[in-house]
XYZ file of N, CA, C and O in Angstrom:
684
model
N 10.009 -9.820 -0.796
C 9.131 -11.403 -1.498
C 7.779 -10.583 -0.969
O 7.130 -10.357 -0.048
N 6.783 -10.395 -2.302
C 5.388 -10.001 -2.227
C 4.775 -10.771 -1.391
O 4.427 -11.687 -1.737
N 3.631 -10.667 -0.282
C 2.740 -11.234 0.639
C 1.426 -11.306 0.562
O 0.826 -11.341 0.533
N 2.049 -9.938 -0.498
C 0.091 -8.986 -0.636
C -0.408 -9.546 -1.472
O 0.271 -10.255 -2.426
N -2.076 -9.810 -1.377
C -2.285 -10.022 -2.513
C -2.362 -9.053 -3.748
O -2.877 -9.069 -4.734
N -2.384 -7.200 -3.000
C -2.062 -7.005 -4.011
C -1.722 -6.836 -4.949
O -1.080 -6.638 -6.411
N -0.509 -7.205 -4.671
C 0.982 -7.645 -5.120
C 0.786 -9.400 -6.583
O 1.091 -8.681 -7.360
N 0.023 -9.753 -5.766
C -0.612 -10.399 -6.576
C -1.596 -10.210 -7.626
O -1.736 -10.642 -9.499
N -2.363 -9.100 -7.844
C -2.863 -8.462 -8.136
C -2.277 -7.939 -9.155
O -2.812 -7.272 -10.656
N -1.185 -6.760 -8.835
C -0.596 -6.687 -9.957
C -0.545 -7.148 -10.651
O 0.204 -6.179 -12.331
N 0.589 -7.976 -10.739
C 1.519 -8.684 -11.866
C -0.651 -9.435 -12.109
O 0.220 -10.102 -13.700
N -1.079 -9.597 -11.951
C -2.044 -10.473 -13.321
C -2.787 -9.347 -13.944
O -3.532 -10.183 -14.787
N -2.701 -8.708 -14.257
C -2.664 -7.040 -15.396
C -4.376 -6.271 -14.617
O -5.002 -5.532 -15.554
N -4.629 -6.182 -14.335
C -5.780 -5.719 -13.079
C -4.891 -4.202 -13.567
O -5.882 -3.357 -14.020
N -3.698 -3.978 -14.157
C -3.302 -2.177 -14.636
C -1.923 -2.640 -16.316
O -1.360 -3.109 -15.949
N -3.073 -2.024 -16.778
C -2.564 -2.788 -18.608
C -2.842 -3.205 -18.780
O -1.746 -4.009 -20.002
N -3.905 -4.550 -18.414
C -4.231 -5.901 -18.506
C -4.313 -5.700 -19.534
O -5.926 -4.818 -21.205
N -4.633 -6.720 -20.660
C -5.351 -6.865 -21.924
C -7.286 -8.098 -21.590
O -7.944 -6.672 -22.120
N -7.442 -7.627 -20.039
C -8.359 -8.742 -19.432
C -9.084 -7.583 -18.717
O -8.536 -7.884 -17.274
N -9.935 -6.615 -18.278
C -11.013 -6.122 -17.799
C -9.397 -4.510 -16.492
O -9.553 -5.327 -15.403
N -9.023 -4.622 -17.894
C -7.722 -3.443 -16.618
C -8.398 -2.555 -16.490
O -9.473 -1.903 -16.612
N -7.960 -2.231 -14.727
C -8.021 -0.838 -14.312
C -7.491 0.853 -14.841
O -7.872 1.969 -14.288
N -6.712 0.801 -15.686
C -5.042 2.033 -16.196
C -5.219 0.384 -17.540
O -5.034 0.300 -17.805
N -6.367 1.802 -18.088
C -5.901 1.539 -20.140
C -4.950 1.497 -20.473
O -4.018 0.711 -20.910
N -3.596 2.717 -19.764
C -2.457 2.944 -20.500
C -1.868 2.578 -19.280
O -0.886 3.815 -18.458
N -1.273 2.495 -18.497
C 0.373 2.219 -18.176
C 1.255 3.650 -17.716
O 1.308 4.375 -16.916
N 1.418 3.908 -19.059
C 2.986 4.564 -18.723
C 2.525 5.961 -19.045
O 3.199 7.348 -18.558
N 0.514 6.179 -19.068
C -0.008 7.727 -18.348
C 0.075 7.888 -16.839
O -0.425 8.937 -16.359
N -0.036 7.006 -16.494
C 0.557 6.664 -14.987
C 2.295 8.270 -14.468
O 2.831 7.417 -14.635
N 1.498 8.586 -13.420
C 3.730 9.305 -13.379
C 3.277 9.278 -11.767
O 4.325 9.957 -11.411
N 2.455 9.650 -11.110
C 2.300 9.310 -9.658
C 2.081 8.719 -8.893
O 0.910 8.115 -8.939
N 2.352 7.921 -8.610
C 2.088 6.410 -7.369
C 2.229 6.801 -5.370
O 3.764 6.964 -5.194
N 1.622 6.024 -4.952
C 1.376 6.706 -3.961
C 1.713 4.760 -3.103
O 0.553 4.029 -3.453
N 2.251 4.163 -2.692
C 2.310 2.844 -2.093
C 2.773 3.468 -0.038
O 2.936 3.641 0.516
N 1.711 3.449 0.506
C 1.253 3.437 2.217
C 1.275 2.109 3.245
O 0.379 1.845 2.400
N 1.865 2.397 3.783
C 1.915 1.127 4.441
C 3.251 -0.033 3.813
O 3.460 -0.599 3.445
N 4.299 0.561 2.935
C 4.710 0.205 2.116
C 6.213 -0.402 3.141
O 5.943 -1.706 2.397
N 6.219 -1.036 3.623
C 7.230 -1.898 4.402
C 8.653 -3.190 3.690
O 8.918 -1.391 4.005
N 8.736 -3.778 3.834
C 9.363 -3.646 2.253
C 9.901 -3.445 1.274
O 10.954 -3.168 0.189
N 9.019 -2.066 1.067
C 9.177 -1.740 -0.405
C 8.775 -2.776 -1.616
O 8.768 -1.944 -2.737
N 7.291 -4.006 -1.532
C 7.465 -4.504 -2.730
C 6.845 -4.168 -3.484
O 6.238 -3.825 -4.316
N 5.662 -3.455 -3.184
C 4.140 -3.460 -3.937
C 4.748 -1.430 -4.364
O 4.658 -1.699 -5.568
N 5.344 -0.366 -3.939
C 6.292 0.362 -5.096
C 7.423 -0.240 -5.553
O 7.619 0.217 -7.252
N 8.188 -1.442 -6.054
C 8.856 -2.151 -6.537
C 8.279 -2.253 -7.475
O 8.789 -2.308 -8.999
N 7.242 -3.344 -7.797
C 6.274 -3.605 -8.098
C 5.836 -2.275 -9.158
O 5.553 -2.258 -10.801
N 4.968 -0.782 -8.726
C 5.039 -0.439 -9.743
C 5.576 0.458 -10.019
O 4.603 1.146 -11.516
N 6.939 0.803 -9.594
C 7.607 0.604 -10.925
C 7.931 -0.270 -12.188
O 8.433 0.523 -12.824
N 7.823 -0.998 -12.315
C 7.819 -0.979 -13.622
C 6.890 -1.710 -14.095
O 6.775 -2.144 -15.284
N 5.877 -1.647 -13.540
C 3.824 -1.411 -14.196
C 4.206 -0.185 -14.730
O 3.024 -0.187 -15.877
N 4.335 1.005 -14.418
C 4.182 2.624 -14.745
C 5.374 3.430 -15.227
O 5.690 3.998 -13.958
N 6.242 2.981 -15.847
C 7.636 4.078 -16.158
C 7.451 4.719 -16.085
O 8.740 6.056 -15.695
N 6.411 5.467 -16.653
C 6.352 6.924 -15.999
C 6.354 7.430 -15.120
O 6.207 8.862 -14.674
N 6.329 6.678 -13.817
C 5.388 7.320 -12.829
C 6.695 7.432 -10.968
O 7.648 6.757 -11.836
N 6.259 8.489 -10.932
C 7.691 8.652 -9.263
C 6.133 7.999 -8.412
O 5.562 8.454 -8.327
N 7.667 7.222 -7.450
C 6.745 6.828 -6.616
C 6.976 7.360 -5.160
O 8.649 6.945 -4.883
N 5.855 7.639 -4.200
C 5.989 8.052 -2.531
C 5.955 6.878 -1.855
O 4.658 5.412 -2.655
N 6.827 5.878 -1.143
C 6.942 4.567 -0.071
C 6.721 5.201 1.261
O 7.647 6.038 1.314
N 5.432 4.994 1.893
C 5.719 5.644 2.909
C 5.646 4.627 4.104
O 4.683 4.067 3.829
N 6.273 4.526 5.079
C 6.041 3.822 6.348
C 6.720 4.642 7.693
O 7.311 5.376 7.906
N 5.576 3.994 8.332
C 6.060 4.800 10.318
C 7.274 3.707 11.136
O 8.185 4.460 11.775
N 7.531 2.794 9.964
C 8.439 2.460 11.326
C 9.370 2.814 9.504
O 9.887 1.880 9.015
N 10.836 3.485 11.044
C 12.630 3.234 10.666
C 13.044 1.793 10.810
O 13.188 2.140 8.946
N 12.663 0.868 11.489
C 13.254 -0.896 10.722
C 13.058 -0.859 9.182
O 13.393 -1.570 7.837
N 11.711 -0.689 8.944
C 11.252 -1.029 7.531
C 11.469 -0.589 6.886
O 11.849 -1.499 5.386
N 11.678 1.166 6.672
C 12.355 1.822 5.550
C 13.574 1.035 4.742
O 13.560 1.352 4.010
N 14.202 0.748 5.814
C 15.455 0.428 5.837
C 15.603 -0.755 5.342
O 16.236 -0.817 3.674
N 14.475 -1.720 5.245
C 14.504 -3.220 5.143
C 14.631 -2.630 3.239
O 14.662 -2.589 2.414
N 13.313 -2.110 2.665
C 12.489 -0.966 1.599
C 14.022 0.088 1.182
O 13.724 -0.553 -0.025
N 14.419 -0.551 1.709
C 16.470 1.341 1.213
C 16.663 -0.542 0.707
O 17.349 -0.287 -0.423
N 17.583 -1.122 1.319
C 18.102 -2.049 0.279
C 17.313 -3.304 -0.766
O 17.597 -3.637 -1.536
N 16.227 -2.850 -1.090
C 14.907 -3.422 -2.005
C 15.493 -2.939 -2.845
O 14.734 -3.523 -3.964
N 14.781 -1.437 -3.175
C 14.715 -0.563 -3.705
C 16.092 -1.082 -4.817
O 15.749 -0.037 -5.799
N 17.016 -0.137 -3.772
C 18.417 -0.038 -3.487
C 18.982 -1.587 -5.236
O 19.279 -1.033 -5.675
N 18.669 -2.617 -4.735
C 18.438 -3.486 -5.211
C 18.161 -3.708 -6.303
O 18.072 -4.422 -7.475
N 17.256 -3.382 -6.548
C 16.260 -3.540 -8.352
C 16.191 -2.005 -8.756
O 15.972 -1.904 -9.737
N 16.941 -1.871 -8.727
C 17.729 -0.726 -9.201
C 16.360 1.377 -9.853
O 16.070 1.625 -10.317
N 15.786 1.354 -8.597
C 15.080 2.765 -8.451
C 15.052 4.016 -7.115
O 14.092 4.067 -6.961
N 15.813 4.148 -6.749
C 16.278 4.555 -6.319
C 15.753 5.935 -6.601
O 15.725 7.199 -6.045
N 15.920 6.238 -7.659
C 16.207 7.671 -8.176
C 14.276 7.624 -9.366
O 13.829 7.934 -9.412
N 13.700 7.005 -8.903
C 11.641 6.388 -9.119
C 11.198 6.597 -7.839
O 9.805 7.002 -7.273
N 11.907 5.916 -6.273
C 10.858 5.221 -5.982
C 11.689 6.774 -3.967
O 13.008 6.168 -3.750
N 11.193 7.093 -4.048
C 10.675 7.608 -2.447
C 10.823 7.531 -1.505
O 8.993 7.557 -1.042
N 11.409 6.916 -0.365
C 10.983 6.416 0.714
C 10.894 7.852 1.173
O 12.433 8.797 2.307
N 9.590 8.277 2.089
C 9.481 8.457 3.907
C 8.528 7.762 4.935
O 8.317 7.445 4.416
N 9.086 8.661 5.869
C 9.224 8.252 7.734
C 8.302 9.268 7.156
O 7.884 10.146 7.772
N 6.828 8.663 8.589
C 5.498 8.948 9.064
C 3.929 8.527 8.694
O 4.776 6.728 8.181
N 3.533 9.141 9.189
C 2.390 8.609 9.706
C 0.768 8.786 8.469
O 1.143 9.294 7.985
N 0.597 7.344 7.893
C -0.310 7.813 6.704
C 0.105 9.133 6.147
O 1.324 9.735 5.162
N -1.037 8.918 5.879
C -0.351 10.477 4.925
C -0.171 12.200 4.809
O -0.064 12.560 4.168
N -0.489 12.488 6.475
C 0.650 12.905 6.693
C 2.122 12.970 6.418
O 2.505 14.430 5.892
N 2.871 12.460 5.839
C 3.775 12.174 5.721
C 4.078 12.919 3.720
O 5.184 13.042 3.680
N 2.899 13.292 3.383
C 3.116 13.346 2.109
C 2.197 14.563 2.309
O 1.193 13.936 0.722
N 2.019 15.312 2.201
C 0.687 16.515 2.863
C 0.647 17.596 1.427
O 2.457 17.593 1.084
N -0.428 17.456 0.773
C -0.481 18.171 -0.180
C 0.151 17.973 -1.861
O -0.297 18.328 -2.541
N 0.547 16.629 -1.331
C 1.187 15.588 -2.771
C -0.353 15.082 -2.759
O -0.893 14.251 -2.473
N -0.445 14.181 -4.681
C -1.587 13.432 -4.993
C -1.335 12.681 -5.531
O 0.107 13.669 -6.799
N -1.690 11.743 -5.834
C -1.246 10.945 -6.838
C -2.617 10.476 -7.903
O -3.980 10.179 -7.928
N -1.647 9.476 -8.500
C -3.261 9.238 -10.193
C -3.517 7.932 -9.446
O -5.263 7.645 -9.416
N -2.301 6.980 -8.573
C -2.809 5.996 -7.969
C -2.075 5.580 -6.310
O -0.673 6.403 -5.959
N -2.897 4.835 -5.096
C -2.088 5.126 -4.311
C -2.989 3.654 -4.050
O -4.198 3.504 -4.278
N -1.675 2.923 -3.795
C -2.067 1.024 -2.733
C -1.508 0.964 -1.886
O -0.610 1.999 -1.265
N -2.079 0.251 -0.805
C -2.274 0.323 0.269
C -2.244 -0.895 0.685
O -3.549 -1.729 0.858
N -1.517 -1.741 1.366
C -2.133 -3.028 2.659
C -1.844 -3.018 3.393
O -0.413 -2.501 4.309
N -2.220 -2.126 4.587
C -1.479 -1.507 5.550
C -1.581 -2.366 6.899
O -3.093 -3.718 6.792
N -1.834 -2.321 8.176
C -2.667 -3.539 9.327
C -3.110 -3.386 9.521
O -4.077 -2.965 9.371
N -4.521 -5.126 8.913
C -6.277 -4.834 8.291
C -6.120 -5.659 9.305
O -6.709 -6.465 9.348
N -5.824 -6.918 10.303
C -5.997 -7.843 11.576
C -6.461 -6.779 12.717
O -5.990 -5.890 13.614
N -7.951 -8.106 13.224
C -8.279 -7.609 14.231
C -8.121 -8.526 15.616
O -7.084 -8.529 16.121
N -6.982 -7.340 16.618
C -6.784 -7.373 18.587
C -7.021 -9.156 18.438
O -5.689 -9.331 19.182
N -7.670 -9.160 18.457
C -8.449 -10.220 18.860
C -7.876 -11.917 17.891
O -6.584 -12.970 18.679
N -7.460 -11.565 17.176
C -5.971 -12.870 15.376
C -5.353 -13.342 16.292
O -4.384 -12.934 16.214
N -5.260 -11.105 16.216
C -3.499 -11.415 16.453
C -2.163 -11.995 17.735
O -1.268 -12.822 17.563
N -3.442 -11.973 18.618
C -3.303 -11.961 20.492
C -3.467 -13.726 19.656
O -2.504 -14.509 20.693
N -3.705 -13.985 18.807
C -4.036 -16.303 18.464
C -3.137 -16.352 17.496
O -2.860 -17.864 16.961
N -2.083 -15.483 16.755
C -0.585 -15.926 16.422
C -0.380 -16.891 15.807
O -0.326 -17.152 17.284
N 0.040 -17.540 15.851
C 0.584 -18.886 16.268
C 2.531 -17.919 15.268
O 2.824 -17.215 15.780
N 3.324 -19.197 16.531
C 4.306 -18.351 17.071
C 4.903 -17.929 16.003
O 6.646 -16.812 16.135
N 5.100 -18.188 14.295
C 5.989 -17.833 13.962
C 5.688 -17.101 13.881
O 7.212 -15.625 13.331
N 4.782 -16.547 13.137
C 4.872 -14.853 12.561
C 4.903 -13.582 14.076
O 5.304 -12.453 13.720
N 5.766 -14.475 15.091
C 6.013 -13.281 15.617
C 7.436 -12.847 15.295
O 8.150 -11.502 16.025
N 8.062 -13.611 14.209
C 9.013 -13.267 13.451
C 8.894 -11.333 12.729
O 9.771 -10.535 12.275
N 7.343 -10.936 12.129
C 6.889 -10.151 11.886
C 6.648 -9.161 13.042
O 5.987 -9.359 14.113
N 7.427 -7.794 12.792
C 6.115 -6.808 14.608
C 4.384 -7.245 14.088
O 4.187 -7.194 13.116
N 3.718 -6.956 15.587
C 3.002 -6.535 15.278
C 2.439 -5.056 14.283
O 1.184 -5.567 14.273
N 2.916 -4.152 14.604
C 2.941 -2.895 14.211
C 2.352 -3.615 13.136
O 1.241 -2.751 11.800
N 3.119 -4.032 11.859
C 2.242 -4.210 10.863
C 1.609 -5.532 10.458
O 1.195 -6.094 9.057
N 0.247 -5.930 10.911
C -0.130 -6.170 11.058
C -1.702 -6.868 11.895
O -2.615 -5.633 11.390
N -1.496 -5.562 13.057
C -2.347 -4.881 14.417
C -3.231 -3.642 13.590
O -2.577 -2.386 13.429
N -4.534 -4.038 13.399
C -5.408 -2.792 12.639
C -6.548 -2.973 13.785
O -7.454 -1.695 13.769
N -6.274 -2.992 15.211
C -6.722 -1.637 15.522
C -8.119 -2.826 16.581
O -8.135 -4.871 15.600
N -9.349 -3.840 17.039
C -10.151 -4.342 17.870
C -11.154 -5.002 16.620
O -10.900 -6.460 16.843
N -11.415 -4.729 15.255
C -11.341 -5.121 14.661
C -10.619 -4.919 13.579
O -11.780 -5.143 12.263
N -9.481 -4.502 13.746
C -8.765 -4.808 12.047
C -9.083 -3.312 11.217
O -8.010 -3.119 10.717
N -9.746 -2.201 12.053
C -10.084 -1.233 10.363
C -9.723 -0.215 10.783
O -10.139 0.926 10.223
N -8.141 0.348 12.603
C -9.258 1.636 12.230
C -7.561 1.802 11.330
O -7.830 3.175 11.303
N -6.400 1.695 10.848
C -6.194 1.679 10.295
C -6.945 2.631 8.843
O -6.153 3.609 7.719
N -7.395 1.714 8.786
C -8.109 1.635 7.149
C -9.388 2.604 6.997
O -8.961 3.399 6.819
N -9.483 2.706 8.607
C -10.634 3.767 7.984
C -9.891 5.164 8.471
O -10.443 6.302 7.615
N -8.632 5.460 8.579
C -8.404 6.449 8.479
C -7.567 6.875 7.577
O -7.849 7.945 6.911
N -6.525 6.022 6.666
C -7.189 6.148 4.720
C -7.758 6.024 4.324
O -7.468 7.467 3.319
N -9.327 6.177 4.928
C -10.412 6.073 4.073
C -11.041 7.836 4.168
O -11.276 8.283 3.459
N -10.285 8.155 5.376
C -11.306 9.612 5.845
C -9.945 10.365 4.962
O -10.286 11.512 4.553
N -8.835 10.333 4.019
C -8.236 11.107 3.550
C -8.032 11.632 2.489
O -7.338 11.530 2.319
N -7.661 9.969 1.996
C -7.406 9.483 0.617
C -7.219 10.550 -0.729
O -6.954 10.701 -1.286
N -8.944 10.744 -0.402
C -9.762 11.936 -1.537
C -9.062 12.976 -1.374
O -9.115 13.333 -2.735
N -8.011 13.356 -1.003
C -7.220 14.437 -0.753
C -6.344 14.437 -1.005
O -5.950 15.638 -2.003
N -5.823 13.296 -1.700
C -4.306 13.002 -1.976
C -4.411 12.516 -3.501
O -3.719 11.793 -4.542
N -5.300 12.170 -4.338
C -5.547 11.664 -5.314
C -5.919 12.910 -7.049
O -7.013 13.602 -6.229
N -5.428 12.382 -7.691
C -6.137 13.712 -8.761
C -7.187 13.408 -9.395
O -7.662 11.645 -9.276
N -7.399 14.091 -9.600
C -8.692 13.302 -10.985
C -8.641 11.971 -11.969
O -7.683 12.369 -12.282
N -9.570 11.405 -11.388
C -9.374 9.959 -12.734
C -9.250 9.338 -10.858
O -8.508 8.037 -11.666
N -8.274 9.257 -10.332
C -7.014 8.776 -9.374
C -8.372 7.680 -8.965
O -9.276 6.946 -8.246
N -7.684 6.195 -8.345
C -8.160 5.401 -7.332
C -7.542 4.989 -5.866
O -6.238 4.906 -6.405
N -8.633 4.679 -5.722
C -7.121 3.695 -4.081
C -7.565 2.497 -4.277
O -8.635 2.164 -4.453
N -6.177 1.839 -3.723
C -6.667 0.024 -3.832
C -5.694 -0.101 -2.478
O -4.543 0.079 -2.703
N -7.147 -1.234 -1.747
C -6.277 -0.649 -0.103
C -6.773 -2.636 -0.191
O -8.207 -3.133 -0.218
N -5.830 -3.422 0.991
C -6.028 -4.549 0.572
C -6.970 -4.563 1.932
O -5.842 -4.356 3.066
N -6.977 -5.007 2.733
C -8.587 -5.747 3.576
C -8.885 -6.312 4.743
O -9.501 -6.194 5.282
N -8.252 -7.033 4.020
C -8.637 -9.060 4.735
C -9.948 -8.497 4.975
O -10.975 -9.023 4.042
N -10.014 -9.679 6.217
C -11.565 -10.027 6.810
C -13.144 -8.879 6.831
O -14.036 -9.044 6.624
N -12.544 -7.279 7.173
C -13.197 -6.222 6.819
C -13.856 -5.733 6.586
O -14.927 -4.731 7.037
N -14.404 -7.014 5.228
C -15.059 -6.637 3.671
C -16.455 -5.927 4.463
O -17.114 -4.739 3.615
N -16.731 -7.224 4.832
C -18.730 -6.555 5.487
C -18.741 -4.972 5.811
O -19.906 -4.861 6.009
N -17.384 -5.108 7.590
C -17.817 -4.346 7.842
C -17.822 -2.751 7.567
O -18.487 -1.765 7.636
N -16.789 -2.913 6.261
C -16.450 -1.007 5.545
C -17.815 -1.346 4.688
O -18.017 0.202 3.998
N -18.561 -2.278 3.529
C -19.445 -1.774 3.034
C -20.726 -1.330 3.520
O -21.422 -0.494 3.224
N -20.992 -1.604 4.477
C -21.473 -1.506 5.779
C -21.164 0.100 6.644
O -23.030 0.937 5.889
N -20.304 0.259 6.920
C -19.144 1.319 7.434
C -20.009 2.668 5.565
O -20.037 3.973 6.027
N -18.747 2.301 5.294
C -18.886 3.236 3.549
C -19.321 2.824 2.793
O -18.902 2.559 2.220
N -20.202 2.681 2.691
C -21.642 2.015 1.166
C -21.620 3.157 0.201
O -21.600 2.313 -0.893
N -21.186 4.559 0.171
C -21.106 4.581 -0.876
C -19.413 4.175 -1.729
O -19.050 5.330 -2.388
């Protein structure tokens, strides 16, 4: 079950929708990367939205990839979604994509420490983004352009760090 706002956006018509679509023709997308895939839900949504795309789905956690494998198999996308274990873009060195989607850990350490008990059912690794929540996002931004095809784009969920990122990356 996608909990990411990106999942909601992807279903909203942001790709190939009639109003304000970021991609005019989803069938033209040939390569998608789902970075920090977790359960694989965004990769699965992408496989449905981009019928001609091969999708790489990367996560640092072998346990998360086991869950992703179950979900990918259940949706019959094993032939289109390649699950890769590794640390962010290092897992796809030399590869480029039309779209990179990512819902990385982006919660500040103080907020993670104050999480209610029920959040303990998910690994801290899935949430903790460093002191201000943006450590992993910064690492992605440093290397993402090297992995995008001309005209490609990055869609990254960032939570409450928007102001800090705009100040730090005004371009």
